[in-house]
Short mmCIF file of C-alpha atoms in Angstrom, two decimals:
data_model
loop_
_atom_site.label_atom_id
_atom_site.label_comp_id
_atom_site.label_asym_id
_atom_site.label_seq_id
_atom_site.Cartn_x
_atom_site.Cartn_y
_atom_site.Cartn_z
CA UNK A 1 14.58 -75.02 -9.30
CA UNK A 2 16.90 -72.41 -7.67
CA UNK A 3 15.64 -69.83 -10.37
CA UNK A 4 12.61 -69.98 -9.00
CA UNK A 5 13.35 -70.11 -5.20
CA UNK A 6 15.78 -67.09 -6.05
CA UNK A 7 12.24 -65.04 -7.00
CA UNK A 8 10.16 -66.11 -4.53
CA UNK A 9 12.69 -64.98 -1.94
CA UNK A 10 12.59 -61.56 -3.64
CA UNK A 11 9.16 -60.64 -4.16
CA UNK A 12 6.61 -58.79 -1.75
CA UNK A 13 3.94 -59.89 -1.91
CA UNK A 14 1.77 -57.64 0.20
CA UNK A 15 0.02 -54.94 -1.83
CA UNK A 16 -0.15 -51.31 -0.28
CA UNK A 17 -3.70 -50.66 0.93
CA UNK A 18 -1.97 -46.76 2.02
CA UNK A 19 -4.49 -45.77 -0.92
CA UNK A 20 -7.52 -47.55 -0.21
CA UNK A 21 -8.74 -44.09 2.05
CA UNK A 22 -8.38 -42.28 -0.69
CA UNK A 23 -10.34 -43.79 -2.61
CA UNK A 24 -12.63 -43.95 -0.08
CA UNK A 25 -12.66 -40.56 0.85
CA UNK A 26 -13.24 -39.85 -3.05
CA UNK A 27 -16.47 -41.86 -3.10
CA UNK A 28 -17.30 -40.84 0.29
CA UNK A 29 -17.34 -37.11 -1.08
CA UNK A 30 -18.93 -37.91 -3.65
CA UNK A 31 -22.03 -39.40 -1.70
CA UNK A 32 -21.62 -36.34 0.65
CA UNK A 33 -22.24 -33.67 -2.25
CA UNK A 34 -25.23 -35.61 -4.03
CA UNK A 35 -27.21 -36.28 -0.73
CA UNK A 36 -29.96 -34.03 0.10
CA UNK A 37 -31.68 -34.83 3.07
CA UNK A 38 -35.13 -34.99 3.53
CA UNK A 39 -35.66 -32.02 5.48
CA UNK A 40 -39.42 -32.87 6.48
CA UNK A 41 -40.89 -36.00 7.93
CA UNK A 42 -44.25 -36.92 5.55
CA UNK A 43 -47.17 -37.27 7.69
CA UNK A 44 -49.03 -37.43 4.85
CA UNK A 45 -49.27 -40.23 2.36
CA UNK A 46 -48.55 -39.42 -1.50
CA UNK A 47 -48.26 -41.79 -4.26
CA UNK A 48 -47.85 -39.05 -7.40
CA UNK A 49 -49.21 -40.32 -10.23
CA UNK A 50 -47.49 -41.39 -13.51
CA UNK A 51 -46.82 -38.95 -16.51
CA UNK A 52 -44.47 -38.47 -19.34
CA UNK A 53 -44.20 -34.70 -20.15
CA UNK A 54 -42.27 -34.15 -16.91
CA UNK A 55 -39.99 -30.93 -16.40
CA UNK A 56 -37.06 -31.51 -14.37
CA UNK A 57 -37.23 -28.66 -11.55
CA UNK A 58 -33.99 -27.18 -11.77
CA UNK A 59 -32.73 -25.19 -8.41
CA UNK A 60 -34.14 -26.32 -5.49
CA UNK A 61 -33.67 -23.87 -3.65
CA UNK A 62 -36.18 -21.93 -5.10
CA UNK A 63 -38.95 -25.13 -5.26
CA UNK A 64 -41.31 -24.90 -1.74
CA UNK A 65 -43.27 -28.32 -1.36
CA UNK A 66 -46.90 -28.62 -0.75
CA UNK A 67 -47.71 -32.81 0.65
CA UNK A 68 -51.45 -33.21 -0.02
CA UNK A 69 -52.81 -36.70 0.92
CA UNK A 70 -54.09 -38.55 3.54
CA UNK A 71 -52.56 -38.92 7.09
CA UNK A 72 -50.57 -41.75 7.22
CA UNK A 73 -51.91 -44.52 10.03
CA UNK A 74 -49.72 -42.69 12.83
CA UNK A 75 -51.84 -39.02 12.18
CA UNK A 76 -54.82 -40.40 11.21
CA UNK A 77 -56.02 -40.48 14.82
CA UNK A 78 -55.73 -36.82 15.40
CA UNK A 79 -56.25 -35.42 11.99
CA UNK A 80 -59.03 -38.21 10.47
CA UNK A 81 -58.56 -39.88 7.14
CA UNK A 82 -59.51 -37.23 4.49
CA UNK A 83 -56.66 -35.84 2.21
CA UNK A 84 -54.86 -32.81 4.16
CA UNK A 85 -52.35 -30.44 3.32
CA UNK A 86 -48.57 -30.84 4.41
CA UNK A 87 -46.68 -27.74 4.45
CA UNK A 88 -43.14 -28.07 5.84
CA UNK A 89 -43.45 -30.36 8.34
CA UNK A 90 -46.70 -29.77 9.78
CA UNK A 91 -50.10 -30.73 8.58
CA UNK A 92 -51.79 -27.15 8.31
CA UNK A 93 -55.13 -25.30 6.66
CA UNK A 94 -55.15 -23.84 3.41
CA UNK A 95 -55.62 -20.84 5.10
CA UNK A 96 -51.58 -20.91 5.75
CA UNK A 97 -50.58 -21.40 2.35
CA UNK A 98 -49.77 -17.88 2.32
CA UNK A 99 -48.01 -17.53 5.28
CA UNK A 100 -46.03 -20.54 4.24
CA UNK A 101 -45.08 -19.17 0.49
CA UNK A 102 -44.08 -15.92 2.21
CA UNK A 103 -41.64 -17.70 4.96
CA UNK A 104 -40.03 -19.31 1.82
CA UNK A 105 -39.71 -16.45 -0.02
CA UNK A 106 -38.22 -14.39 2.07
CA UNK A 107 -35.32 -16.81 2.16
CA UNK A 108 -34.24 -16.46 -1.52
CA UNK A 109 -32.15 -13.40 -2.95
CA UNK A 110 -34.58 -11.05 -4.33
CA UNK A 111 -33.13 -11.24 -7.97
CA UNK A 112 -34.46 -15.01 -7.97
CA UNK A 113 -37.81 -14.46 -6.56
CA UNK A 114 -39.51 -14.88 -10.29
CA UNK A 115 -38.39 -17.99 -10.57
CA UNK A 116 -39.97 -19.24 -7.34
CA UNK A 117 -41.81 -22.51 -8.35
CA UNK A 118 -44.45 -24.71 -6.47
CA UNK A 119 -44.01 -28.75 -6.06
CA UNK A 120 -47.50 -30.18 -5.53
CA UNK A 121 -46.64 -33.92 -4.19
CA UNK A 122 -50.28 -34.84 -4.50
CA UNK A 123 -51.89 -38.64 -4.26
CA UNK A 124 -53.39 -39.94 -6.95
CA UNK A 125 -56.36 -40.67 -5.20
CA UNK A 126 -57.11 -37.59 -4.20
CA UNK A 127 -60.03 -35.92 -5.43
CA UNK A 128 -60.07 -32.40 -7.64
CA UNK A 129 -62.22 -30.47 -5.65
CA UNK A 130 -59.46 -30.28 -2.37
CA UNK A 131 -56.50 -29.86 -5.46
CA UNK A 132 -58.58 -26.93 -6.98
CA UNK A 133 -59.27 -25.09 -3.35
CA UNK A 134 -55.24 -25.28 -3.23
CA UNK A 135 -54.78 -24.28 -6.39
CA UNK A 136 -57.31 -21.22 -5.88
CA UNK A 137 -55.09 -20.62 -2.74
CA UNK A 138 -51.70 -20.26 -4.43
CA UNK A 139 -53.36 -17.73 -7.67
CA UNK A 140 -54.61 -15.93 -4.88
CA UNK A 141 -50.91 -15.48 -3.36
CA UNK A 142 -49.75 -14.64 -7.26
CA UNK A 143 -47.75 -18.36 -7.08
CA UNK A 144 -48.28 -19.25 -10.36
CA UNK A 145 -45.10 -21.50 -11.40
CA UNK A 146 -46.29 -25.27 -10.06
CA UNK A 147 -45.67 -27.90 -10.52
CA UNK A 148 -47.55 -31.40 -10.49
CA UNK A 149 -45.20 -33.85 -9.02
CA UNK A 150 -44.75 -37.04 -11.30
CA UNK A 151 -43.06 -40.39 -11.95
CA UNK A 152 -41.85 -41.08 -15.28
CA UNK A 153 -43.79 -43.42 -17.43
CA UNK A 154 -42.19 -45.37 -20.11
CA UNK A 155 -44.60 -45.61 -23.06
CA UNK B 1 19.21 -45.67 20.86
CA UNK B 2 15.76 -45.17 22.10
CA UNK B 3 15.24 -43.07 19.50
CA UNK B 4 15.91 -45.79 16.84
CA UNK B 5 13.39 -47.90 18.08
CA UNK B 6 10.76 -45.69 17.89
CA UNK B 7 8.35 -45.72 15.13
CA UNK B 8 7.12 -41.98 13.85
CA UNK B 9 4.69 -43.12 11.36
CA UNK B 10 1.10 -43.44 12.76
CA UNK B 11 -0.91 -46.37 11.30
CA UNK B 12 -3.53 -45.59 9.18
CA UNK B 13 -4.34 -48.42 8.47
CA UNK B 14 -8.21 -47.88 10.87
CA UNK B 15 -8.32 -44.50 8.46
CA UNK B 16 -10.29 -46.79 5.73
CA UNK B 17 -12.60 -47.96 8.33
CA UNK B 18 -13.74 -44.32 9.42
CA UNK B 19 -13.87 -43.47 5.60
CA UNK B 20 -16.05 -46.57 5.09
CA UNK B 21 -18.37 -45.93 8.09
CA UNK B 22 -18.91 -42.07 6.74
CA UNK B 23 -19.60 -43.44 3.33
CA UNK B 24 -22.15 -46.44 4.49
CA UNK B 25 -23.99 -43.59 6.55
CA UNK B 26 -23.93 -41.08 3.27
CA UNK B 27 -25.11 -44.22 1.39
CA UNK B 28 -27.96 -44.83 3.30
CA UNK B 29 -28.98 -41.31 3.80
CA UNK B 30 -28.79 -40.63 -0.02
CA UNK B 31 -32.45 -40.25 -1.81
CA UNK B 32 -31.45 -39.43 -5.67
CA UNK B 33 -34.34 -38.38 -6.31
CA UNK B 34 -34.99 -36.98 -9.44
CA UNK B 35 -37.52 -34.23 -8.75
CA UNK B 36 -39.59 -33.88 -12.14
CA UNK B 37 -43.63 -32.73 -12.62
CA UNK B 38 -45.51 -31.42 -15.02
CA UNK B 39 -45.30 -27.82 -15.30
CA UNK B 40 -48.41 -25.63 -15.25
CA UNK B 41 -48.46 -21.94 -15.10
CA UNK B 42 -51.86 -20.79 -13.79
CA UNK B 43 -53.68 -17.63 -14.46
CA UNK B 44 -53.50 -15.08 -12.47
CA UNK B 45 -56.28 -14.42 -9.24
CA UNK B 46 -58.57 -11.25 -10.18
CA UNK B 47 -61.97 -10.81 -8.30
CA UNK B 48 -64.05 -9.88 -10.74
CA UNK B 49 -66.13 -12.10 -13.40
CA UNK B 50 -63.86 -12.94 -16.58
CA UNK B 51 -65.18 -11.53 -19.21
CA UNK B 52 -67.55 -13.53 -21.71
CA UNK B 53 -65.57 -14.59 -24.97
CA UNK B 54 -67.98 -15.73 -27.26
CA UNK B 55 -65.71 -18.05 -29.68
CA UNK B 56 -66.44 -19.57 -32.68
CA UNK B 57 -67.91 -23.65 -31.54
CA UNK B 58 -65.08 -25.02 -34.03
CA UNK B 59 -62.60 -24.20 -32.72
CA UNK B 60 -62.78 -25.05 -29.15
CA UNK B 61 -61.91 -28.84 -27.76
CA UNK B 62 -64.01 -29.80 -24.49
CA UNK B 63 -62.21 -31.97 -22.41
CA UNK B 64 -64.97 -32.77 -19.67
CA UNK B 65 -63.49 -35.23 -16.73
CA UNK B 66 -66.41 -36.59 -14.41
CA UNK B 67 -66.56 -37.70 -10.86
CA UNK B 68 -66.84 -41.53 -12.21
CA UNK B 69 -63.95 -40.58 -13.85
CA UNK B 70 -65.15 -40.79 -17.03
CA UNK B 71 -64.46 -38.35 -20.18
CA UNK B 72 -66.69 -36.54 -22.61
CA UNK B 73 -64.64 -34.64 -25.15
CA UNK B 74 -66.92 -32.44 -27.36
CA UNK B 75 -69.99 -33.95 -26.46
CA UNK B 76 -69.13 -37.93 -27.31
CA UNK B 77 -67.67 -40.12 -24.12
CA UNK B 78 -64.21 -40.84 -25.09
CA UNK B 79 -61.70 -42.93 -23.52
CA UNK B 80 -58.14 -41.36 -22.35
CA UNK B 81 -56.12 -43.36 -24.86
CA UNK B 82 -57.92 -41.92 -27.63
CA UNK B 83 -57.56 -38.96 -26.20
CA UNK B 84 -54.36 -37.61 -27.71
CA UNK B 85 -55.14 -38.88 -31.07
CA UNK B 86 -58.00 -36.69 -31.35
CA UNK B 87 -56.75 -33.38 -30.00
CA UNK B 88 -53.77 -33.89 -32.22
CA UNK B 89 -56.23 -34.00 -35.29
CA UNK B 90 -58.49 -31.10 -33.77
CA UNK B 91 -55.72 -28.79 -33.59
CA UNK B 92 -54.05 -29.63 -36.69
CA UNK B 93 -57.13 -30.15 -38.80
CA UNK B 94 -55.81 -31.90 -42.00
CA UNK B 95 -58.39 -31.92 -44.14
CA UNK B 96 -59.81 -28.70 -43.21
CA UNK B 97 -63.09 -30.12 -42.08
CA UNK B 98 -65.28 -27.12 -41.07
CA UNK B 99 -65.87 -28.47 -37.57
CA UNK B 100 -62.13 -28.55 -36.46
CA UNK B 101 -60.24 -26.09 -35.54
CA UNK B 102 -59.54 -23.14 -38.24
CA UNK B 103 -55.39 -22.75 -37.24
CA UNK B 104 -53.44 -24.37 -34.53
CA UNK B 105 -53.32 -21.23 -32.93
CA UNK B 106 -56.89 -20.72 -32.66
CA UNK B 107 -57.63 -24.17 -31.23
CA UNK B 108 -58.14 -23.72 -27.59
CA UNK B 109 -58.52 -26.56 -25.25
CA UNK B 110 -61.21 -26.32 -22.24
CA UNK B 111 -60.69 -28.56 -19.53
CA UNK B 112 -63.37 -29.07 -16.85
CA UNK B 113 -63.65 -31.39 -13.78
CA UNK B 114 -66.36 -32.42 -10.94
CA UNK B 115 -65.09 -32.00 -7.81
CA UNK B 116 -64.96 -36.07 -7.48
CA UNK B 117 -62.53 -36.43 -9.86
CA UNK B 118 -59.47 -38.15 -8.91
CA UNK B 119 -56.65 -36.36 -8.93
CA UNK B 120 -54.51 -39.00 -10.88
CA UNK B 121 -57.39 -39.52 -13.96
CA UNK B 122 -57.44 -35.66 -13.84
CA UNK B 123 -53.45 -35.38 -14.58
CA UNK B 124 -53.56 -38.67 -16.68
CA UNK B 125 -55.82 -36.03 -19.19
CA UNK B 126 -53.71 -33.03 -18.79
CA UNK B 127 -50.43 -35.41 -19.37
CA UNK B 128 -52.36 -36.68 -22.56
CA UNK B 129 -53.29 -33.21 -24.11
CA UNK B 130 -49.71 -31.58 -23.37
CA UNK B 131 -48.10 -34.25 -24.76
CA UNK B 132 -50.73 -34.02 -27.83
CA UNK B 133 -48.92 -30.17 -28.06
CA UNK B 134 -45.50 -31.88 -27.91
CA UNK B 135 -46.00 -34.32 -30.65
CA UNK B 136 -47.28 -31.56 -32.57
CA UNK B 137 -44.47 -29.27 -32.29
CA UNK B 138 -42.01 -32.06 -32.94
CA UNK B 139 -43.58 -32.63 -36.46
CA UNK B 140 -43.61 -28.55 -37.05
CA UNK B 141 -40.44 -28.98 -36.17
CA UNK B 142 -38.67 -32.04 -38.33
CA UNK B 143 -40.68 -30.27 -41.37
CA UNK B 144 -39.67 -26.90 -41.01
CA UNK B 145 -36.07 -27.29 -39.65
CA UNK B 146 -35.25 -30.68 -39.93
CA UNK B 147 -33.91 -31.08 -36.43
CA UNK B 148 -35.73 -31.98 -33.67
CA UNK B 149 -37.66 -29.94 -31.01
CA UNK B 150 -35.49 -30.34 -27.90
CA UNK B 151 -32.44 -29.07 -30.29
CA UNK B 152 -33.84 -26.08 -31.21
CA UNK B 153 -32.53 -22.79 -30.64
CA UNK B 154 -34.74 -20.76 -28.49
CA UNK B 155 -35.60 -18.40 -30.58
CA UNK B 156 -36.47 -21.14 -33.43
CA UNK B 157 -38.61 -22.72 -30.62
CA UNK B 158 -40.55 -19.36 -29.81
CA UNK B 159 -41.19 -19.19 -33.46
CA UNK B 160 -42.42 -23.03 -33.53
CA UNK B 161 -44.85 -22.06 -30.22
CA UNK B 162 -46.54 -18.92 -31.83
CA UNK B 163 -47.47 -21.21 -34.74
CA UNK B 164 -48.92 -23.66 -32.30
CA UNK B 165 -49.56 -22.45 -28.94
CA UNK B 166 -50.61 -24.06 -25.99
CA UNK B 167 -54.13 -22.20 -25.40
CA UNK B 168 -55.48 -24.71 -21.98
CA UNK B 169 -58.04 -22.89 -20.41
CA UNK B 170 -59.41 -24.55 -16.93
CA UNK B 171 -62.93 -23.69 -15.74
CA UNK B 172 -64.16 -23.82 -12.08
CA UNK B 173 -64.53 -27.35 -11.47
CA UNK B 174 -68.75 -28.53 -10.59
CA UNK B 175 -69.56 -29.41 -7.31
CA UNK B 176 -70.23 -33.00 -8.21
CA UNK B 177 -68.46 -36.10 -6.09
CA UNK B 178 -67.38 -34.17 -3.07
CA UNK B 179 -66.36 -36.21 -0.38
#
């Protein structure tokens, strides 16, 4: 018996928690170097489409997004219920695609400018005829790299 | 004696619970979104009329895509799950049947759409025919090199695409089905 009271009497039992913020702090980085935040509100509604040969866009920084669905309940007051274009965070015209591609450009170091790709984030129930105008648009401003937004789908 | 008593070690013990708040926030905010699409490189805009090719019937593959969202490939109404299937044996042409295409790359794939067409059937056919390419390159592949596609060296996968290139040409879409 006194062997036992001897140990008890010696131990500690509390267990340093002087680590736990690091360990935080590690995860905490962690989350603070993969987020990207959504830098424009949707007013438009997209549901891409499922496909399997998907490319994985590599540097975003060179990607500009083009939202083309219909205005979500909130918008569809002022801008109706047919599919319209999204650029940045305004619903605009084709007519500003241009403009738009331009803006972005003019952002990234000149050296990178061929590798400039297009995101379109298009609904799947939209119908070709708006896609092709868009996609008339953006040969017109020599933006050839696009890229049809996707989920995966497992076969 | 004052001095004794007094303790120089701040408690940071609350430290965790700032560290925890940042991370919830960072967890919530997070979107991992994998950002993938199929890539398309269009042609490029020029004003005038393209010129006429006249090619030989055999060799090209008419992929027509309706408002109803149905498909007509070379004439016969086809559904999109045979849809692979056959390009693959177009382009590939096994037993040298004279209405097929001559060489892989003189095969040439013409895609055409109403207007009407929904967006989704329309990339649903595009996913189907790229992926018919894929499949075929992966076999040139495992014959020739014994390795597969994605392992390639680039050069050895620039050799593989001028044996089979992608040739998808995309007409003008019909004014059927507008909204």
């Amino acid at each position: 018996m006194s062997k036992f009271q001897k140990k008890r009497g010696k131990s500690k039992p509390a267990i340093s928690t002087a680590s736990l913020p690091d360990i935080i702090f590690m995860l905490l980085f962690f989350f603070m170097v993969v987020t990207v935040m959504r830098d424009s509100t949707l007013k438009v509604e997209v549901n891409v489409p499922q496909a399997t040969e998907l490319t994985k866009l590599e540097k975003k920084s060179l990607v500009n997004y083009l939202y083309i669905g219909k205005p979500t309940d909130q918008y569809a007051e002022t801008y109706g219920t047919s599919p319209r274009l999204q650029l940045g965070d305004k619903i605009s015209a084709i007519g500003d695609i241009p403009l738009f591609l331009e803006q972005h450009r003019s952002g990234v170091p000149e050296k990178q400018r061929t590798g400039i790709s297009s995101s379109l984030r298009v609904d799947g129930e939209v119908t070709m005829g708006f896609v092709s105008d868009i996609k008339t648009e953006l040969r017109k401003a020599n933006q050839l790299k696009i890229n049809y937004s996707a989920k995966p789908r497992v076969e | 004696m004052a001095r004794d008593k007094l303790n120089n070690e701040i408690n940071a013990g609350s430290m965790a619970d700032i560290a925890f708040l940042l991370l919830i926030f960072f967890l919530v905010t997070t979107t991992i979104d994998v950002d993938k699409g199929v890539l398309v490189k269009l042609p490029p805009w020029s004003e005038d009329e393209p010129e006429t090719l006249t090619l030989n019937k055999r060799n090209v593959f008419s992929v027509l895509v309706n408002a109803d969202n149905a498909l007509l490939v070379r004439g016969e109404p086809t559904d999109v799950g045979d849809l692979r299937e056959r390009a693959k044996d177009f382009i590939r042409n096994p037993q040298n049947k004279s209405d097929l295409a001559e060489r892989p790359d003189k095969a040439i794939i013409s895609l055409r759409n109403d207007r009407g067409t929904k967006y989704s059937t329309y990339l649903e056919v595009y996913n189907e025919l790229k992926a018919a390419y894929r499949e075929l390159r992966e076999d040139e592949s495992q014959k020739k090199y014994n390795k597969s596609y994605e392992f390639l060296p680039r050069d050895r996968k620039k050799e593989i695409n001028a044996i089979i290139p992608l040739v998808l040409s995309e007409a003008e879409p019909t004014n059927f089905g507008e909204e």
